[in-house]
Short mmCIF file of C-alpha atoms in Angstrom, two decimals:
data_model
loop_
_atom_site.label_atom_id
_atom_site.label_comp_id
_atom_site.label_asym_id
_atom_site.label_seq_id
_atom_site.Cartn_x
_atom_site.Cartn_y
_atom_site.Cartn_z
CA MET A 1 -12.04 29.91 -4.65
CA ALA A 2 -10.63 28.94 -1.46
CA SER A 3 -11.03 31.71 0.64
CA GLY A 4 -7.48 34.49 1.40
CA ASN A 5 -7.22 33.36 5.15
CA LEU A 6 -7.45 29.79 4.54
CA MET A 7 -5.13 29.92 1.87
CA GLU A 8 -2.88 31.88 4.18
CA ARG A 9 -2.83 29.43 7.03
CA ALA A 10 -1.78 26.36 4.18
CA GLN A 11 1.45 28.33 3.12
CA ALA A 12 2.18 29.28 6.50
CA LEU A 13 1.88 25.43 7.40
CA ASP A 14 3.98 24.64 3.96
CA ARG A 15 6.71 26.82 5.21
CA ASP A 16 7.27 25.47 8.41
CA ASP A 17 7.35 22.43 7.04
CA PRO A 18 10.74 20.13 7.03
CA LEU A 19 9.67 17.95 4.54
CA SER A 20 8.49 20.23 1.70
CA SER A 21 11.34 20.12 -0.51
CA LEU A 22 10.65 16.67 -1.18
CA GLN A 23 7.63 17.43 -3.22
CA ALA A 24 10.44 18.71 -6.12
CA GLU A 25 11.17 15.07 -5.94
CA PHE A 26 8.30 14.31 -7.94
CA ASN A 27 6.44 14.56 -11.49
CA ILE A 28 3.17 16.14 -10.66
CA PRO A 29 0.59 16.21 -13.40
CA THR A 30 -0.41 19.43 -14.39
CA ARG A 31 -3.84 20.45 -15.45
CA ALA A 32 -3.53 20.39 -18.71
CA GLN A 33 -1.31 17.04 -18.69
CA ILE A 34 -4.58 15.77 -16.73
CA ALA A 35 -7.62 17.34 -19.49
CA SER A 36 -5.23 15.68 -21.96
CA SER A 37 -6.45 12.66 -24.34
CA ARG A 38 -2.85 12.51 -25.73
CA LEU A 39 0.50 11.12 -25.17
CA PRO A 40 3.29 13.64 -24.66
CA ASP A 41 6.50 13.08 -26.23
CA SER A 42 9.21 12.57 -23.46
CA SER A 43 10.97 15.51 -23.85
CA SER A 44 7.96 17.81 -23.15
CA VAL A 45 7.36 15.41 -20.15
CA SER A 46 10.91 16.05 -19.03
CA GLN A 47 10.91 19.80 -20.07
CA SER A 48 7.75 19.89 -17.22
CA SER A 49 9.09 17.62 -14.27
CA SER A 50 12.45 20.28 -14.55
CA SER A 51 10.57 23.18 -13.91
CA ASP A 52 9.26 24.52 -10.41
CA THR A 53 5.98 23.44 -9.39
CA ALA A 54 5.63 25.76 -6.32
CA ASP A 55 6.35 29.04 -8.57
CA THR A 56 3.22 31.27 -7.81
CA ASP A 57 4.01 32.75 -11.80
CA VAL A 58 2.44 29.77 -13.51
CA THR A 59 -0.03 29.80 -16.71
CA ALA A 60 -3.03 27.94 -16.54
CA SER A 61 -1.43 24.87 -19.28
CA SER A 62 1.42 24.52 -16.38
CA GLU A 63 -0.43 24.90 -13.05
CA PRO A 64 0.23 21.54 -10.97
CA SER A 65 -3.00 19.84 -10.39
CA THR A 66 -4.03 18.89 -6.94
CA TYR A 67 -3.33 14.92 -7.02
CA LEU A 68 -4.43 13.51 -3.48
CA CYS A 69 -4.59 10.05 -4.72
CA GLY A 70 -1.80 8.04 -3.36
CA ASN A 71 -3.58 5.72 -1.82
CA SER A 72 -4.41 4.06 -5.68
CA LEU A 73 -1.40 4.72 -7.42
CA GLY A 74 1.34 7.05 -6.06
CA LEU A 75 3.12 9.72 -8.35
CA GLN A 76 6.45 9.04 -10.17
CA PRO A 77 9.50 10.31 -9.03
CA LYS A 78 11.43 12.47 -11.45
CA ARG A 79 14.52 9.81 -10.40
CA THR A 80 12.67 6.78 -11.60
CA ARG A 81 13.56 8.13 -15.05
CA THR A 82 16.82 8.47 -14.59
CA ARG A 83 17.43 5.04 -13.05
CA ILE A 84 15.25 3.58 -14.99
CA ALA A 85 17.71 4.93 -17.76
CA GLN A 86 20.85 3.84 -16.13
CA TYR A 87 19.60 0.10 -16.17
CA LEU A 88 18.66 0.14 -19.31
CA ASP A 89 22.22 1.42 -20.38
CA THR A 90 23.52 -1.14 -18.13
CA TRP A 91 21.64 -3.71 -20.30
CA ALA A 92 22.64 -1.85 -23.58
CA THR A 93 26.39 -2.05 -23.03
CA GLN A 94 27.01 -5.35 -20.89
CA GLY A 95 23.90 -7.86 -21.63
CA VAL A 96 24.02 -10.60 -19.67
CA GLN A 97 27.64 -9.17 -17.67
CA GLY A 98 24.89 -7.30 -16.06
CA HIS A 99 23.55 -10.44 -13.76
CA PHE A 100 27.17 -10.43 -11.53
CA LYS A 101 29.26 -6.71 -12.72
CA PRO A 102 28.84 -4.30 -10.79
CA LEU A 103 29.91 -0.77 -12.77
CA ASP A 104 31.98 2.19 -11.83
CA GLY A 105 29.99 5.31 -11.13
CA SER A 106 26.39 3.38 -10.96
CA PRO A 107 24.40 3.65 -8.18
CA LEU A 108 22.90 0.50 -9.19
CA PRO A 109 23.60 -2.94 -8.01
CA ALA A 110 24.65 -5.84 -10.38
CA TRP A 111 21.20 -7.58 -11.06
CA LEU A 112 21.84 -10.69 -8.70
CA ASP A 113 22.11 -8.39 -6.12
CA ALA A 114 19.27 -6.22 -7.05
CA ASP A 115 16.68 -7.36 -4.59
CA GLN A 116 18.83 -7.51 -1.54
CA ARG A 117 19.27 -3.75 -2.03
CA ALA A 118 16.11 -3.60 -2.48
CA ALA A 119 15.22 -5.43 0.80
CA GLU A 120 18.09 -2.81 2.26
CA LEU A 121 15.72 -0.40 1.66
CA ILE A 122 11.66 -1.83 2.15
CA ALA A 123 13.22 -3.18 6.01
CA PRO A 124 13.18 -0.09 8.32
CA ILE A 125 9.66 1.05 6.37
CA VAL A 126 7.88 -2.53 7.58
CA GLY A 127 10.19 -2.96 10.71
CA ALA A 128 11.76 -5.88 9.96
CA SER A 129 15.28 -7.34 9.59
CA GLU A 130 16.52 -7.44 6.12
CA SER A 131 16.58 -11.29 6.32
CA GLU A 132 12.68 -11.13 6.76
CA VAL A 133 11.55 -9.44 3.06
CA ALA A 134 11.64 -10.24 0.23
CA VAL A 135 10.97 -7.83 -2.89
CA MET A 136 9.29 -10.63 -4.91
CA GLN A 137 5.90 -11.40 -7.30
CA THR A 138 2.41 -9.36 -6.80
CA LEU A 139 0.10 -8.33 -3.63
CA THR A 140 -2.56 -11.67 -4.27
CA ALA A 141 0.63 -13.77 -5.39
CA ASN A 142 2.43 -13.33 -2.50
CA LEU A 143 -0.44 -13.79 -0.32
CA HIS A 144 -1.58 -17.25 -2.54
CA LEU A 145 2.39 -17.52 -1.38
CA LEU A 146 1.85 -17.73 2.09
CA MET A 147 -1.13 -19.33 2.39
CA SER A 148 0.32 -22.47 0.72
CA SER A 149 3.17 -22.32 2.93
CA PHE A 150 1.16 -21.62 6.31
CA TYR A 151 -2.98 -22.99 5.74
CA ARG A 152 -2.35 -25.92 7.04
CA PRO A 153 -6.19 -27.17 7.29
CA ASP A 154 -7.74 -30.16 9.18
CA ILE A 155 -11.10 -30.83 8.59
CA ASN A 156 -11.73 -32.20 11.84
CA GLY A 157 -10.14 -29.87 13.64
CA LYS A 158 -8.58 -26.10 12.50
CA HIS A 159 -9.40 -25.72 8.97
CA LYS A 160 -11.32 -22.21 8.90
CA ILE A 161 -10.28 -18.90 7.52
CA LEU A 162 -11.19 -15.38 9.06
CA LEU A 163 -11.74 -12.02 6.90
CA GLU A 164 -13.37 -9.23 6.79
CA SER A 165 -16.60 -9.47 5.54
CA ARG A 166 -15.75 -6.63 2.98
CA ALA A 167 -12.56 -7.65 2.44
CA PHE A 168 -10.63 -6.05 -0.93
CA PRO A 169 -12.01 -8.55 -3.58
CA SER A 170 -8.58 -10.58 -4.67
CA ASP A 171 -8.60 -10.96 -0.85
CA HIS A 172 -11.57 -12.64 -0.59
CA PHE A 173 -10.95 -14.47 -4.13
CA ALA A 174 -7.64 -15.70 -2.81
CA VAL A 175 -9.62 -17.34 0.25
CA GLU A 176 -12.28 -18.62 -1.48
CA THR A 177 -9.75 -20.37 -3.76
CA GLN A 178 -7.46 -21.63 -1.29
CA LEU A 179 -10.15 -23.67 0.18
CA ARG A 180 -10.88 -25.14 -2.60
CA HIS A 181 -7.65 -26.24 -3.79
CA HIS A 182 -7.86 -28.05 -0.33
CA GLY A 183 -11.23 -29.51 -1.07
CA LEU A 184 -12.86 -27.25 1.41
CA SER A 185 -15.98 -25.17 1.10
CA PRO A 186 -16.30 -21.52 1.78
CA GLU A 187 -19.60 -22.11 3.22
CA THR A 188 -18.57 -23.72 5.59
CA SER A 189 -14.42 -22.65 5.88
CA MET A 190 -14.47 -19.68 5.35
CA VAL A 191 -15.99 -16.77 8.23
CA VAL A 192 -16.47 -13.06 7.89
CA ILE A 193 -15.63 -10.72 10.50
CA GLU A 194 -18.82 -8.36 10.51
CA THR A 195 -19.71 -5.57 12.71
CA PRO A 196 -23.71 -4.92 14.46
CA HIS A 197 -22.28 -1.02 15.87
CA SER A 198 -21.30 0.39 11.94
CA GLU A 199 -23.05 0.49 9.29
CA ASP A 200 -20.15 1.51 7.04
CA ASN A 201 -18.30 -1.84 8.25
CA VAL A 202 -15.64 0.19 10.85
CA LEU A 203 -15.00 -2.65 12.56
CA THR A 204 -13.73 -2.47 16.36
CA THR A 205 -10.91 -4.31 18.24
CA TYR A 206 -13.72 -5.64 19.81
CA ASP A 207 -15.50 -7.18 17.21
CA ILE A 208 -12.15 -9.16 15.34
CA LEU A 209 -11.56 -10.26 18.58
CA SER A 210 -14.76 -11.81 19.64
CA THR A 211 -14.99 -13.73 16.09
CA ILE A 212 -11.65 -14.71 16.92
CA SER A 213 -13.19 -16.06 20.57
CA ALA A 214 -16.07 -17.85 18.71
CA HIS A 215 -14.40 -19.78 16.02
CA ALA A 216 -11.02 -20.33 17.79
CA ALA A 217 -10.87 -23.95 18.03
CA THR A 218 -11.75 -24.40 14.35
CA THR A 219 -9.69 -20.96 13.24
CA ALA A 220 -6.29 -21.93 10.50
CA LEU A 221 -5.20 -18.75 9.94
CA ILE A 222 -6.77 -15.42 9.76
CA LEU A 223 -6.59 -12.70 6.89
CA LEU A 224 -6.89 -8.98 7.50
CA PRO A 225 -5.70 -5.73 5.94
CA GLY A 226 -3.39 -3.25 7.83
CA ILE A 227 -5.62 -0.77 6.78
CA GLN A 228 -9.03 -1.49 5.42
CA TYR A 229 -9.16 -0.12 1.69
CA TYR A 230 -12.53 1.13 1.45
CA THR A 231 -12.90 3.33 5.29
CA GLY A 232 -9.14 3.65 5.62
CA GLN A 233 -9.21 2.19 9.19
CA LEU A 234 -5.92 1.70 10.44
CA LEU A 235 -6.38 -1.90 12.77
CA ASP A 236 -4.76 -2.40 15.94
CA ILE A 237 -2.39 -4.83 14.36
CA PRO A 238 0.05 -6.05 17.69
CA VAL A 239 -3.12 -6.46 19.82
CA ILE A 240 -4.84 -8.38 17.31
CA THR A 241 -1.93 -10.54 16.26
CA ALA A 242 -1.25 -11.60 19.73
CA TYR A 243 -4.64 -12.14 20.55
CA ALA A 244 -4.67 -15.00 17.22
CA HIS A 245 -1.19 -16.52 18.86
CA LYS A 246 -2.93 -16.49 22.00
CA HIS A 247 -5.58 -19.19 20.53
CA ASP A 248 -3.33 -21.04 17.90
CA ILE A 249 -3.86 -18.90 14.81
CA PHE A 250 -1.41 -17.98 12.21
CA ILE A 251 -2.56 -14.59 11.01
CA ILE A 252 -1.71 -13.26 7.72
CA TRP A 253 -1.69 -9.19 7.06
CA ASP A 254 -2.12 -7.49 4.21
CA LEU A 255 -0.45 -3.83 3.93
CA ALA A 256 -1.67 -2.47 0.39
CA HIS A 257 -2.43 0.31 2.08
CA ALA A 258 -0.52 0.75 5.48
CA VAL A 259 3.14 0.52 3.71
CA GLY A 260 4.82 3.17 3.47
CA ASN A 261 1.57 5.23 5.13
CA VAL A 262 1.83 4.72 8.73
CA PRO A 263 5.24 2.91 10.80
CA LEU A 264 5.01 -0.84 11.12
CA SER A 265 6.92 -2.40 13.62
CA LEU A 266 6.07 -6.26 11.92
CA HIS A 267 9.10 -7.84 14.17
CA SER A 268 8.64 -6.53 17.19
CA TRP A 269 5.18 -6.90 16.90
CA ASP A 270 5.46 -10.77 16.17
CA VAL A 271 3.48 -10.67 13.03
CA ASP A 272 3.40 -14.07 10.97
CA ALA A 273 3.58 -12.69 8.09
CA ALA A 274 2.49 -9.85 5.55
CA ALA A 275 2.46 -9.23 2.24
CA TRP A 276 1.79 -5.93 0.22
CA CYS A 277 2.13 -3.70 -3.01
CA SER A 278 4.09 -0.86 -4.48
CA TYR A 279 2.42 1.09 -6.20
CA LYS A 280 0.01 3.21 -3.64
CA TYR A 281 2.12 5.19 -1.33
CA LEU A 282 5.59 3.37 -2.25
CA ASN A 283 5.36 5.20 -5.54
CA GLY A 284 7.05 1.81 -7.64
CA GLY A 285 4.79 2.33 -10.58
CA PRO A 286 1.65 0.61 -11.62
CA GLY A 287 1.55 -3.33 -10.88
CA CYS A 288 4.95 -2.40 -9.87
CA ILE A 289 6.57 -5.69 -7.64
CA GLY A 290 4.90 -6.74 -4.54
CA GLY A 291 6.84 -7.65 -1.11
CA LEU A 292 6.47 -10.22 1.73
CA PHE A 293 7.57 -9.93 4.91
CA VAL A 294 7.91 -13.79 7.07
CA HIS A 295 9.15 -13.64 10.85
CA GLU A 296 12.35 -15.41 10.98
CA ARG A 297 10.97 -17.89 13.38
CA ASN A 298 8.63 -19.23 10.03
CA SER A 299 11.34 -18.96 7.92
CA THR A 300 14.57 -20.25 9.55
CA VAL A 301 16.21 -23.24 7.97
CA THR A 302 17.70 -26.04 10.54
CA LYS A 303 19.55 -28.36 8.36
CA ALA A 304 21.87 -28.37 5.26
CA ILE A 305 21.47 -29.59 2.40
CA THR A 306 23.41 -32.63 2.84
CA ASP A 307 22.00 -34.41 5.94
CA ASP A 308 19.56 -36.72 5.88
CA LYS A 309 16.14 -35.96 4.96
CA PRO A 310 17.21 -32.06 4.76
CA GLU A 311 13.25 -31.09 3.70
CA GLU A 312 12.53 -31.53 7.23
CA GLY A 313 14.48 -29.01 8.43
CA TYR A 314 12.31 -26.23 6.37
CA SER A 315 8.50 -25.21 6.25
CA ASN A 316 7.20 -26.35 3.26
CA ARG A 317 6.73 -24.20 0.31
CA LEU A 318 6.07 -23.34 -3.70
CA ALA A 319 9.58 -23.13 -4.53
CA GLY A 320 11.64 -21.56 -6.99
CA TRP A 321 15.34 -21.47 -8.48
CA TRP A 322 15.34 -18.17 -7.04
CA GLY A 323 14.68 -19.66 -3.10
CA ASN A 324 17.88 -21.42 -3.44
CA ASP A 325 20.97 -20.09 -1.55
CA LYS A 326 22.68 -17.54 -4.04
CA LYS A 327 25.98 -19.18 -3.30
CA THR A 328 24.85 -22.77 -4.99
CA ARG A 329 22.00 -20.96 -6.65
CA PHE A 330 23.77 -21.46 -10.53
CA ALA A 331 25.05 -24.91 -10.00
CA MET A 332 21.56 -26.02 -11.45
CA ALA A 333 21.42 -28.97 -9.00
CA ASN A 334 17.73 -30.41 -9.02
CA LYS A 335 17.46 -30.25 -5.17
CA PHE A 336 15.17 -27.33 -3.57
CA HIS A 337 17.38 -26.05 -0.49
CA PRO A 338 16.08 -22.71 0.42
CA VAL A 339 17.93 -19.70 2.01
CA SER A 340 17.25 -19.24 5.58
CA GLY A 341 14.91 -16.15 5.78
CA ALA A 342 12.27 -14.85 3.18
CA SER A 343 14.54 -14.78 0.50
CA GLY A 344 13.82 -18.47 0.65
CA PHE A 345 10.39 -18.10 -0.47
CA GLN A 346 11.36 -16.60 -3.57
CA LEU A 347 10.53 -18.51 -7.32
CA SER A 348 11.89 -16.43 -9.87
CA ASN A 349 14.54 -13.87 -10.85
CA PRO A 350 12.62 -10.56 -9.91
CA SER A 351 11.93 -7.74 -12.38
CA ILE A 352 15.23 -5.47 -12.52
CA LEU A 353 13.21 -2.65 -14.73
CA ASP A 354 10.73 -2.98 -11.49
CA ILE A 355 13.47 -2.73 -8.74
CA THR A 356 14.93 -0.21 -9.75
CA SER A 357 11.71 1.50 -10.15
CA LEU A 358 10.80 1.17 -6.80
CA ASN A 359 13.92 1.67 -5.57
CA ALA A 360 13.70 5.00 -6.70
CA SER A 361 11.35 6.13 -4.62
CA LEU A 362 12.35 4.32 -1.40
CA GLU A 363 15.83 6.02 -1.91
CA ILE A 364 13.40 9.38 -1.19
CA PHE A 365 12.11 7.42 1.74
CA GLN A 366 15.58 7.59 3.12
CA LEU A 367 16.19 11.65 2.48
CA ALA A 368 12.85 12.06 4.02
CA GLY A 369 14.29 10.07 7.05
CA GLY A 370 12.20 7.08 7.19
CA MET A 371 8.58 7.29 8.71
CA LYS A 372 8.85 8.84 11.83
CA PRO A 373 8.59 12.30 10.18
CA LEU A 374 6.56 10.67 7.55
CA ARG A 375 4.01 10.36 10.02
CA GLU A 376 4.22 13.16 11.72
CA LYS A 377 3.86 15.68 8.88
CA SER A 378 0.64 12.86 7.17
CA LEU A 379 -1.07 13.17 11.00
CA LYS A 380 -1.07 17.14 10.22
CA LEU A 381 -2.02 16.97 7.16
CA THR A 382 -4.90 14.78 7.39
CA ALA A 383 -6.04 16.58 10.44
CA PHE A 384 -6.05 19.42 8.61
CA LEU A 385 -8.10 18.15 5.58
CA GLU A 386 -10.63 17.12 8.25
CA LYS A 387 -10.83 20.39 9.91
CA LEU A 388 -10.97 22.02 6.62
CA LEU A 389 -14.26 20.01 5.73
CA GLY A 390 -15.46 20.28 8.91
CA GLU A 391 -15.84 24.28 7.91
CA MET A 392 -17.56 23.81 5.14
CA LYS A 393 -21.15 25.56 4.50
CA GLU A 394 -23.69 23.48 5.97
CA GLU A 395 -25.30 23.29 2.69
CA ASP A 396 -22.27 21.57 1.63
CA LYS A 397 -21.92 19.51 4.80
CA VAL A 398 -25.53 18.17 4.85
CA LEU A 399 -24.66 16.10 1.36
CA PHE A 400 -21.13 14.04 2.79
CA ARG A 401 -20.05 12.54 5.78
CA ILE A 402 -16.59 11.37 6.94
CA ILE A 403 -16.41 7.63 7.64
CA THR A 404 -12.89 7.31 8.21
CA PRO A 405 -12.29 7.19 11.74
CA LEU A 406 -11.79 10.45 13.66
CA ASP A 407 -9.20 9.19 15.39
CA PRO A 408 -6.01 9.55 13.86
CA GLN A 409 -4.51 6.91 15.31
CA GLN A 410 -7.11 4.95 13.85
CA ARG A 411 -6.37 5.79 10.23
CA GLY A 412 -3.39 6.39 7.62
CA ALA A 413 -3.50 9.60 5.26
CA GLN A 414 -7.37 8.76 4.14
CA LEU A 415 -10.66 9.99 4.49
CA SER A 416 -12.97 8.22 2.99
CA ILE A 417 -16.23 10.61 2.06
CA LYS A 418 -19.36 9.04 1.18
CA LEU A 419 -21.59 11.09 -0.46
CA SER A 420 -25.25 11.67 -0.14
CA GLU A 421 -27.07 9.20 -2.96
CA GLY A 422 -26.79 10.08 -6.52
CA LEU A 423 -23.73 12.67 -6.29
CA LEU A 424 -20.90 10.56 -7.12
CA LEU A 425 -20.56 11.61 -10.72
CA PRO A 426 -21.33 15.05 -10.84
CA VAL A 427 -18.90 15.52 -7.64
CA MET A 428 -16.44 13.08 -9.43
CA THR A 429 -16.79 14.81 -13.11
CA GLU A 430 -16.14 18.88 -11.15
CA LEU A 431 -13.42 17.33 -9.48
CA GLU A 432 -11.72 16.45 -12.51
CA ALA A 433 -12.60 19.52 -14.47
CA ASN A 434 -11.33 21.44 -11.76
CA GLY A 435 -7.87 20.19 -11.57
CA VAL A 436 -8.42 17.90 -8.66
CA ILE A 437 -7.34 14.24 -9.01
CA VAL A 438 -9.03 11.80 -6.09
CA ASP A 439 -10.85 8.39 -6.37
CA GLU A 440 -14.25 6.97 -6.58
CA ARG A 441 -15.46 3.53 -4.94
CA LYS A 442 -19.19 3.11 -6.05
CA PRO A 443 -22.00 4.00 -4.69
CA ASP A 444 -21.01 6.90 -3.36
CA VAL A 445 -17.60 7.12 -1.66
CA ILE A 446 -14.19 9.40 -2.44
CA ARG A 447 -10.93 8.95 -1.35
CA VAL A 448 -8.95 11.37 -0.46
CA ALA A 449 -5.20 11.01 0.48
CA PRO A 450 -2.46 13.64 1.27
CA ALA A 451 0.72 11.84 1.25
CA PRO A 452 3.18 13.42 2.98
CA LEU A 453 5.94 13.06 0.63
CA TYR A 454 4.47 15.11 -2.14
CA ASN A 455 1.17 16.79 -0.80
CA SER A 456 1.37 20.36 0.68
CA PHE A 457 -1.07 21.92 3.17
CA VAL A 458 -2.08 24.37 0.03
CA ASP A 459 -3.38 21.21 -1.65
CA CYS A 460 -5.97 20.60 1.12
CA VAL A 461 -7.14 24.11 0.68
CA LYS A 462 -7.11 23.47 -3.36
CA PHE A 463 -9.14 20.26 -2.77
CA ILE A 464 -11.73 21.86 -0.42
CA ALA A 465 -12.38 24.54 -2.95
CA ALA A 466 -12.51 22.41 -5.82
CA PHE A 467 -14.97 19.95 -3.71
CA SER A 468 -17.24 23.02 -3.01
CA LEU A 469 -17.87 23.67 -6.22
CA ALA A 470 -18.55 20.16 -7.28
CA LEU A 471 -21.01 19.62 -4.39
CA GLU A 472 -23.05 22.50 -6.05
CA ALA A 473 -23.15 20.96 -9.16
CA GLY A 474 -24.10 17.75 -7.91
CA ARG A 475 -26.65 19.93 -6.07
CA LYS A 476 -27.67 21.01 -9.18
CA ALA A 477 -27.68 18.39 -11.12
CA LYS A 478 -30.06 16.52 -8.52
CA GLY A 479 -32.11 18.77 -8.28
CA SER A 480 -32.32 18.44 -4.74
CA LYS A 481 -30.54 20.31 -1.71
CA GLY A 482 -31.43 18.08 1.03
CA PRO A 483 -29.59 16.39 3.26
CA SER A 484 -28.80 12.71 2.99
CA SER A 485 -31.52 9.64 3.18
#
């Protein structure tokens, strides 16, 4: 168990937290729920959701778990169930009229306007104008759409794509298949950025810029993560973007682990394009709809559909009817002409179920006051967690190390903890047995991410107590007390 002093410190910090009330906006699974293998009936979930998890007089079955896995899947906002029920009621009572008919007393827009409402809510989170963002498709699909629009290889000139050597596999697959789609080979047209300075592949800005310099004459596009999924490192997006532009290279950012986690200023940083998912820090739900950003300079439409050769007035892209101007979309004319802005890159009408779920969470970001106060709390939470890890017993500390940068400005909420060889399975098993949910990346890393919308300083103390027990269990399972080899 955590010491009384640590718990008192955490409770005092939680009392002083101006965002602490937001935790009540979320369904935090109980320890009994995460241990169960049965699907509960909806009434029991609703009853659990309405209980006050901050109440100290709780039974073992109702004690909340310690959920520190928002970097993988964010928790469900309580209002998600309400908003989805309102969507289902609209569908049940209005049928096709739901596309065009706003209902009195409903917080939901007509379905035709649902994606615009989502754009209004997400734009301030990514630091863009509403016209520069579109809520659509999923992350890898959006990366493919962006590359199909802006990757224009010339085998006799600029044809290479740069990405990090340990990119998330889907990004790597997207790059390789884009190259093959253009008749190119990854062996000659893909460059991976590596570093000689870190055994954990924590890249310095110098590593990235020097690789760009070395291949500037033959590089057409760069794809990098805003935050690296494995290490939790936050890259210097504005500096790297400016350097890419200096060498006339288009750069796309994968913001899966950055959106809703750290403040972004995509427009003012002059980012070319970016894509993200919504099921991590945005709490949209598993596999929920993604989003993309296209800077206004890359999405202008300079010709009218009635002009001669109107297709010369916009950048070519893989097109669908939802990218047409809304005013003429239902004219059903077989002549594509995109609306200006990121919405012109849309393909099909988006899933209203997905958007309804996402918007429910984005409402809570508004309640929080946006990314500035959330980042302020996040910095404090993760620093507190780091401090607690540093205060653990020496016999515990020799069994792990933090591979995430210790500079708070080079990371988001997540700390990636590398365990001694052979400890991952017993540590994860023991953490779960003690009601703690984090995630693993084999062979030996656990990722711990206190999310400021619903995590507390007390959660960090509970994690440390469970982690100490887990390391003890790992020592016993391994039969060794020595440091990592």
